[in-house]
Amino acid sequence: MKLFFLSGTMAFSLLNVKAQTPAIQDQDPKAKKVLEELSKKMKSYNSFVIEYTRSLKSKDVNETQKGTAYVKGDKYKLDEGDKVIYSDTKNTWTILPKEKEVYVNPIDEKDKEESVNPTQLFNMWEKDFKYRHVKEENGVHEIHLFPMNPKKSKFHTIIMKIDANKQELSSVIIKGKEADEFTFKLNKLTPNAVSDADVKFEKAKYSGYTIID
């Protein structure tokens, strides 16, 4: 399962979600209403900053990391301290300050189709998923997403928790078929707080670094 930050090159790549499927039918109307409100609110922002905690548990990995994502349009910057990642839809730049290295990776069409990055995190439900409203508890909606074509997916369920009052995403839990589990928790969201310079990779800022492409 492709998990964002795991490789350090496909930033915020959640998992393989692209599926060749017929139109979505018989969707849960309550879930759809909550998800549409979330997407509408996020699309009203010209940019946003999210402070997050991510964790991955599997047979071989048990890790937790905090970070900050700066998103404007289709561009973003991720900062986790030991690495910084920029993306402009054509390339990603992964900066490792300790090693003084910058890895440049082109983004091809397959990457775009098979991943969800922070620019898509709040509206990934809009295609290739079935969804169901499971419960509302303590002011939080719990909605489960299921891949329309499970045979082509390496996960079986995405659990989205959405704050009912703020209409904001609280967390995403991705359950893989091999008992692996990825959790993304949104700690703070600040809208309309990102400039073009914040999400643009500037080679001049990394003088003395080795560029690897």
PDB file of C-alpha atoms in Angstrom:
ATOM      1  CA  MET A   1       0.000   0.000   0.000  1.00  0.00           C
ATOM      2  CA  LYS A   2       1.393   3.369  -0.978  1.00  0.00           C
ATOM      3  CA  LEU A   3       1.396   5.493   2.162  1.00  0.00           C
ATOM      4  CA  PHE A   4       2.302   9.147   2.139  1.00  0.00           C
ATOM      5  CA  PHE A   5       5.774   9.955   3.432  1.00  0.00           C
ATOM      6  CA  LEU A   6       6.700   6.285   3.677  1.00  0.00           C
ATOM      7  CA  SER A   7       9.107   6.356   0.742  1.00  0.00           C
ATOM      8  CA  GLY A   8       9.906  10.053   0.986  1.00  0.00           C
ATOM      9  CA  THR A   9       9.373  10.448  -2.751  1.00  0.00           C
ATOM     10  CA  MET A  10       5.635  10.004  -3.313  1.00  0.00           C
ATOM     11  CA  ALA A  11       4.584  12.525  -0.679  1.00  0.00           C
ATOM     12  CA  PHE A  12       1.115  12.158   0.741  1.00  0.00           C
ATOM     13  CA  SER A  13       0.470   9.211  -1.544  1.00  0.00           C
ATOM     14  CA  LEU A  14      -2.167   7.381   0.421  1.00  0.00           C
ATOM     15  CA  LEU A  15      -2.843   4.270  -1.587  1.00  0.00           C
ATOM     16  CA  ASN A  16      -3.845   2.867  -4.953  1.00  0.00           C
ATOM     17  CA  VAL A  17      -7.335   4.239  -5.447  1.00  0.00           C
ATOM     18  CA  LYS A  18      -7.808   4.360  -9.217  1.00  0.00           C
ATOM     19  CA  ALA A  19     -10.357   1.862 -10.465  1.00  0.00           C
ATOM     20  CA  GLN A  20     -12.134   1.397 -13.770  1.00  0.00           C
ATOM     21  CA  THR A  21     -15.696   1.182 -12.500  1.00  0.00           C
ATOM     22  CA  PRO A  22     -19.259   1.976 -13.516  1.00  0.00           C
ATOM     23  CA  ALA A  23     -21.080   4.985 -12.104  1.00  0.00           C
ATOM     24  CA  ILE A  24     -21.598   4.978  -8.353  1.00  0.00           C
ATOM     25  CA  GLN A  25     -25.081   3.872  -7.381  1.00  0.00           C
ATOM     26  CA  ASP A  26     -27.085   3.481  -4.184  1.00  0.00           C
ATOM     27  CA  GLN A  27     -24.814   5.710  -2.126  1.00  0.00           C
ATOM     28  CA  ASP A  28     -25.730   6.623   1.430  1.00  0.00           C
ATOM     29  CA  PRO A  29     -27.422  10.070   1.145  1.00  0.00           C
ATOM     30  CA  LYS A  30     -26.508  11.057   4.717  1.00  0.00           C
ATOM     31  CA  ALA A  31     -22.838  10.283   4.084  1.00  0.00           C
ATOM     32  CA  LYS A  32     -22.957  12.147   0.781  1.00  0.00           C
ATOM     33  CA  LYS A  33     -24.398  15.267   2.432  1.00  0.00           C
ATOM     34  CA  VAL A  34     -21.646  15.349   5.085  1.00  0.00           C
ATOM     35  CA  LEU A  35     -18.905  14.735   2.513  1.00  0.00           C
ATOM     36  CA  GLU A  36     -20.258  17.381   0.139  1.00  0.00           C
ATOM     37  CA  GLU A  37     -20.273  19.949   2.955  1.00  0.00           C
ATOM     38  CA  LEU A  38     -16.651  19.075   3.763  1.00  0.00           C
ATOM     39  CA  SER A  39     -15.551  19.405   0.134  1.00  0.00           C
ATOM     40  CA  LYS A  40     -17.476  22.644  -0.373  1.00  0.00           C
ATOM     41  CA  LYS A  41     -15.858  24.263   2.649  1.00  0.00           C
ATOM     42  CA  MET A  42     -12.338  23.194   1.666  1.00  0.00           C
ATOM     43  CA  LYS A  43     -12.808  24.340  -1.932  1.00  0.00           C
ATOM     44  CA  SER A  44     -13.815  27.782  -0.679  1.00  0.00           C
ATOM     45  CA  TYR A  45     -10.256  28.316   0.599  1.00  0.00           C
ATOM     46  CA  ASN A  46      -7.574  29.530  -1.816  1.00  0.00           C
ATOM     47  CA  SER A  47      -4.977  27.777   0.361  1.00  0.00           C
ATOM     48  CA  PHE A  48      -4.585  26.131   3.750  1.00  0.00           C
ATOM     49  CA  VAL A  49      -2.072  24.859   6.291  1.00  0.00           C
ATOM     50  CA  ILE A  50      -2.651  21.601   8.139  1.00  0.00           C
ATOM     51  CA  GLU A  51      -0.697  20.439  11.163  1.00  0.00           C
ATOM     52  CA  TYR A  52      -0.977  16.669  11.418  1.00  0.00           C
ATOM     53  CA  THR A  53       0.144  13.483  13.096  1.00  0.00           C
ATOM     54  CA  ARG A  54       0.524  10.368  10.960  1.00  0.00           C
ATOM     55  CA  SER A  55       1.156   6.821  12.078  1.00  0.00           C
ATOM     56  CA  LEU A  56       1.732   3.511  10.361  1.00  0.00           C
ATOM     57  CA  LYS A  57       1.348   0.086  11.937  1.00  0.00           C
ATOM     58  CA  SER A  58       2.168  -3.146  10.156  1.00  0.00           C
ATOM     59  CA  LYS A  59       4.052  -6.389  10.757  1.00  0.00           C
ATOM     60  CA  ASP A  60       7.366  -4.615  10.224  1.00  0.00           C
ATOM     61  CA  VAL A  61       6.662  -0.963  11.009  1.00  0.00           C
ATOM     62  CA  ASN A  62       5.289   0.984  13.958  1.00  0.00           C
ATOM     63  CA  GLU A  63       6.010   4.678  13.559  1.00  0.00           C
ATOM     64  CA  THR A  64       4.474   8.047  14.363  1.00  0.00           C
ATOM     65  CA  GLN A  65       5.476  11.406  12.914  1.00  0.00           C
ATOM     66  CA  LYS A  66       4.206  14.973  13.180  1.00  0.00           C
ATOM     67  CA  GLY A  67       4.348  17.437  10.316  1.00  0.00           C
ATOM     68  CA  THR A  68       2.872  20.438   8.560  1.00  0.00           C
ATOM     69  CA  ALA A  69       1.449  20.649   5.043  1.00  0.00           C
ATOM     70  CA  TYR A  70       1.169  23.908   3.091  1.00  0.00           C
ATOM     71  CA  VAL A  71      -1.282  23.638   0.201  1.00  0.00           C
ATOM     72  CA  LYS A  72      -2.164  26.120  -2.544  1.00  0.00           C
ATOM     73  CA  GLY A  73      -3.981  24.959  -5.634  1.00  0.00           C
ATOM     74  CA  ASP A  74      -2.227  21.878  -6.988  1.00  0.00           C
ATOM     75  CA  LYS A  75       1.060  22.697  -5.248  1.00  0.00           C
ATOM     76  CA  TYR A  76       2.170  21.795  -1.767  1.00  0.00           C
ATOM     77  CA  LYS A  77       5.027  21.658   0.705  1.00  0.00           C
ATOM     78  CA  LEU A  78       5.361  19.096   3.502  1.00  0.00           C
ATOM     79  CA  ASP A  79       7.648  19.680   6.458  1.00  0.00           C
ATOM     80  CA  GLU A  80       8.425  16.883   8.886  1.00  0.00           C
ATOM     81  CA  GLY A  81      11.680  18.255  10.214  1.00  0.00           C
ATOM     82  CA  ASP A  82      13.984  15.482   9.031  1.00  0.00           C
ATOM     83  CA  LYS A  83      12.646  15.921   5.495  1.00  0.00           C
ATOM     84  CA  VAL A  84      10.850  18.561   3.455  1.00  0.00           C
ATOM     85  CA  ILE A  85       8.909  17.763   0.287  1.00  0.00           C
ATOM     86  CA  TYR A  86       7.701  20.114  -2.459  1.00  0.00           C
ATOM     87  CA  SER A  87       5.399  19.195  -5.336  1.00  0.00           C
ATOM     88  CA  ASP A  88       4.150  21.216  -8.316  1.00  0.00           C
ATOM     89  CA  THR A  89       2.237  18.383 -10.129  1.00  0.00           C
ATOM     90  CA  LYS A  90       5.200  17.811 -12.477  1.00  0.00           C
ATOM     91  CA  ASN A  91       7.976  17.039  -9.989  1.00  0.00           C
ATOM     92  CA  THR A  92       8.564  16.346  -6.329  1.00  0.00           C
ATOM     93  CA  TRP A  93      11.645  17.527  -4.464  1.00  0.00           C
ATOM     94  CA  THR A  94      12.547  15.632  -1.302  1.00  0.00           C
ATOM     95  CA  ILE A  95      15.048  17.545   0.840  1.00  0.00           C
ATOM     96  CA  LEU A  96      17.041  15.748   3.533  1.00  0.00           C
ATOM     97  CA  PRO A  97      18.695  18.509   5.606  1.00  0.00           C
ATOM     98  CA  LYS A  98      20.878  16.172   7.653  1.00  0.00           C
ATOM     99  CA  GLU A  99      22.389  14.564   4.556  1.00  0.00           C
ATOM    100  CA  LYS A 100      22.298  17.812   2.548  1.00  0.00           C
ATOM    101  CA  GLU A 101      20.640  16.032  -0.360  1.00  0.00           C
ATOM    102  CA  VAL A 102      17.727  16.875  -2.660  1.00  0.00           C
ATOM    103  CA  TYR A 103      15.995  14.074  -4.575  1.00  0.00           C
ATOM    104  CA  VAL A 104      14.070  15.157  -7.678  1.00  0.00           C
ATOM    105  CA  ASN A 105      11.380  12.811  -9.010  1.00  0.00           C
ATOM    106  CA  PRO A 106       9.064  13.436 -11.972  1.00  0.00           C
ATOM    107  CA  ILE A 107       5.364  12.714 -11.453  1.00  0.00           C
ATOM    108  CA  ASP A 108       3.916  10.682 -14.302  1.00  0.00           C
ATOM    109  CA  GLU A 109       0.257  10.186 -15.157  1.00  0.00           C
ATOM    110  CA  LYS A 110       0.121   6.825 -13.401  1.00  0.00           C
ATOM    111  CA  ASP A 111       1.332   8.448 -10.184  1.00  0.00           C
ATOM    112  CA  LYS A 112      -1.411  11.070 -10.457  1.00  0.00           C
ATOM    113  CA  GLU A 113      -4.084   8.420 -10.961  1.00  0.00           C
ATOM    114  CA  GLU A 114      -2.893   6.071  -8.218  1.00  0.00           C
ATOM    115  CA  SER A 115      -2.314   8.496  -5.387  1.00  0.00           C
ATOM    116  CA  VAL A 116      -4.047  11.000  -3.189  1.00  0.00           C
ATOM    117  CA  ASN A 117      -1.968  14.009  -2.186  1.00  0.00           C
ATOM    118  CA  PRO A 118      -2.897  16.788   0.253  1.00  0.00           C
ATOM    119  CA  THR A 119      -4.594  18.769  -2.512  1.00  0.00           C
ATOM    120  CA  GLN A 120      -7.083  15.886  -2.874  1.00  0.00           C
ATOM    121  CA  LEU A 121      -7.340  14.643   0.691  1.00  0.00           C
ATOM    122  CA  PHE A 122     -10.722  16.254   1.351  1.00  0.00           C
ATOM    123  CA  ASN A 123     -12.476  15.220  -1.863  1.00  0.00           C
ATOM    124  CA  MET A 124     -11.026  11.807  -2.678  1.00  0.00           C
ATOM    125  CA  TRP A 125     -14.445  10.270  -1.975  1.00  0.00           C
ATOM    126  CA  GLU A 126     -15.943  11.872  -5.089  1.00  0.00           C
ATOM    127  CA  LYS A 127     -15.053   9.004  -7.429  1.00  0.00           C
ATOM    128  CA  ASP A 128     -14.314   5.277  -7.302  1.00  0.00           C
ATOM    129  CA  PHE A 129     -15.748   4.808  -3.804  1.00  0.00           C
ATOM    130  CA  LYS A 130     -18.867   3.577  -2.132  1.00  0.00           C
ATOM    131  CA  TYR A 131     -19.550   5.348   1.148  1.00  0.00           C
ATOM    132  CA  ARG A 132     -21.700   4.819   4.215  1.00  0.00           C
ATOM    133  CA  HIS A 133     -22.510   6.942   7.275  1.00  0.00           C
ATOM    134  CA  VAL A 134     -21.820   4.629  10.229  1.00  0.00           C
ATOM    135  CA  LYS A 135     -22.550   6.849  13.225  1.00  0.00           C
ATOM    136  CA  GLU A 136     -22.411  10.312  14.759  1.00  0.00           C
ATOM    137  CA  GLU A 137     -20.902  10.341  18.225  1.00  0.00           C
ATOM    138  CA  ASN A 138     -19.759  13.255  20.398  1.00  0.00           C
ATOM    139  CA  GLY A 139     -20.228  15.644  17.493  1.00  0.00           C
ATOM    140  CA  VAL A 140     -18.149  13.580  15.051  1.00  0.00           C
ATOM    141  CA  HIS A 141     -19.447  11.843  11.909  1.00  0.00           C
ATOM    142  CA  GLU A 142     -17.870   8.485  11.058  1.00  0.00           C
ATOM    143  CA  ILE A 143     -18.057   7.623   7.370  1.00  0.00           C
ATOM    144  CA  HIS A 144     -16.616   4.501   5.766  1.00  0.00           C
ATOM    145  CA  LEU A 145     -15.347   4.463   2.173  1.00  0.00           C
ATOM    146  CA  PHE A 146     -14.997   1.235   0.206  1.00  0.00           C
ATOM    147  CA  PRO A 147     -13.186   0.840  -3.151  1.00  0.00           C
ATOM    148  CA  MET A 148     -15.573   0.222  -6.018  1.00  0.00           C
ATOM    149  CA  ASN A 149     -13.127  -2.323  -7.405  1.00  0.00           C
ATOM    150  CA  PRO A 150     -11.630  -4.066  -4.333  1.00  0.00           C
ATOM    151  CA  LYS A 151      -9.679  -6.584  -6.418  1.00  0.00           C
ATOM    152  CA  LYS A 152      -7.480  -3.773  -7.734  1.00  0.00           C
ATOM    153  CA  SER A 153      -6.952  -2.194  -4.328  1.00  0.00           C
ATOM    154  CA  LYS A 154      -4.525  -3.060  -1.521  1.00  0.00           C
ATOM    155  CA  PHE A 155      -6.860  -1.796   1.189  1.00  0.00           C
ATOM    156  CA  HIS A 156     -10.425  -2.617   2.130  1.00  0.00           C
ATOM    157  CA  THR A 157     -11.717   0.397   4.095  1.00  0.00           C
ATOM    158  CA  ILE A 158     -11.049   4.096   4.638  1.00  0.00           C
ATOM    159  CA  ILE A 159     -12.602   5.576   7.776  1.00  0.00           C
ATOM    160  CA  MET A 160     -13.158   9.336   7.679  1.00  0.00           C
ATOM    161  CA  LYS A 161     -14.059  11.168  10.889  1.00  0.00           C
ATOM    162  CA  ILE A 162     -15.506  14.637  10.372  1.00  0.00           C
ATOM    163  CA  ASP A 163     -16.252  17.290  12.995  1.00  0.00           C
ATOM    164  CA  ALA A 164     -19.977  17.989  12.661  1.00  0.00           C
ATOM    165  CA  ASN A 165     -19.809  21.560  13.944  1.00  0.00           C
ATOM    166  CA  LYS A 166     -16.669  22.732  12.144  1.00  0.00           C
ATOM    167  CA  GLN A 167     -17.295  20.644   9.005  1.00  0.00           C
ATOM    168  CA  GLU A 168     -13.616  19.735   9.139  1.00  0.00           C
ATOM    169  CA  LEU A 169     -11.806  16.463   8.726  1.00  0.00           C
ATOM    170  CA  SER A 170     -10.614  15.113  12.085  1.00  0.00           C
ATOM    171  CA  SER A 171      -8.863  11.944  10.971  1.00  0.00           C
ATOM    172  CA  VAL A 172      -8.488   9.320   8.251  1.00  0.00           C
ATOM    173  CA  ILE A 173      -7.795   5.657   8.978  1.00  0.00           C
ATOM    174  CA  ILE A 174      -6.798   3.357   6.123  1.00  0.00           C
ATOM    175  CA  LYS A 175      -7.094  -0.379   6.705  1.00  0.00           C
ATOM    176  CA  GLY A 176      -5.006  -2.575   4.432  1.00  0.00           C
ATOM    177  CA  LYS A 177      -5.656  -6.142   3.401  1.00  0.00           C
ATOM    178  CA  GLU A 178      -2.496  -7.355   5.126  1.00  0.00           C
ATOM    179  CA  ALA A 179      -3.421  -6.056   8.599  1.00  0.00           C
ATOM    180  CA  ASP A 180      -1.525  -2.799   8.049  1.00  0.00           C
ATOM    181  CA  GLU A 181      -3.150   0.396   9.264  1.00  0.00           C
ATOM    182  CA  PHE A 182      -2.364   3.999   8.446  1.00  0.00           C
ATOM    183  CA  THR A 183      -3.787   6.887  10.482  1.00  0.00           C
ATOM    184  CA  PHE A 184      -3.721  10.580   9.620  1.00  0.00           C
ATOM    185  CA  LYS A 185      -4.931  12.965  12.348  1.00  0.00           C
ATOM    186  CA  LEU A 186      -5.539  16.610  11.571  1.00  0.00           C
ATOM    187  CA  ASN A 187      -4.476  18.646  14.612  1.00  0.00           C
ATOM    188  CA  LYS A 188      -5.030  22.150  13.237  1.00  0.00           C
ATOM    189  CA  LEU A 189      -6.243  23.729  10.005  1.00  0.00           C
ATOM    190  CA  THR A 190      -5.506  27.344   9.056  1.00  0.00           C
ATOM    191  CA  PRO A 191      -7.234  28.573   5.864  1.00  0.00           C
ATOM    192  CA  ASN A 192      -5.952  31.134   3.340  1.00  0.00           C
ATOM    193  CA  ALA A 193      -2.479  31.319   4.856  1.00  0.00           C
ATOM    194  CA  VAL A 194      -0.148  30.107   2.080  1.00  0.00           C
ATOM    195  CA  SER A 195       1.673  32.198  -0.525  1.00  0.00           C
ATOM    196  CA  ASP A 196       3.052  31.027  -3.874  1.00  0.00           C
ATOM    197  CA  ALA A 197       6.571  31.269  -2.437  1.00  0.00           C
ATOM    198  CA  ASP A 198       5.648  28.908   0.410  1.00  0.00           C
ATOM    199  CA  VAL A 199       5.009  26.014  -1.979  1.00  0.00           C
ATOM    200  CA  LYS A 200       7.708  26.696  -4.585  1.00  0.00           C
ATOM    201  CA  PHE A 201      11.005  24.829  -4.554  1.00  0.00           C
ATOM    202  CA  GLU A 202      13.882  27.305  -4.820  1.00  0.00           C
ATOM    203  CA  LYS A 203      17.199  25.700  -5.671  1.00  0.00           C
ATOM    204  CA  ALA A 204      19.060  28.751  -4.375  1.00  0.00           C
ATOM    205  CA  LYS A 205      17.833  28.006  -0.844  1.00  0.00           C
ATOM    206  CA  TYR A 206      19.769  24.730  -0.870  1.00  0.00           C
ATOM    207  CA  SER A 207      23.217  25.893  -1.893  1.00  0.00           C
ATOM    208  CA  GLY A 208      25.752  23.212  -1.014  1.00  0.00           C
ATOM    209  CA  TYR A 209      23.200  20.388  -1.276  1.00  0.00           C
ATOM    210  CA  THR A 210      23.706  17.470  -3.655  1.00  0.00           C
ATOM    211  CA  ILE A 211      20.897  17.365  -6.256  1.00  0.00           C
ATOM    212  CA  ILE A 212      19.974  13.791  -7.224  1.00  0.00           C
ATOM    213  CA  ASP A 213      17.583  13.170 -10.119  1.00  0.00           C
TER     214      ASP A 213
END
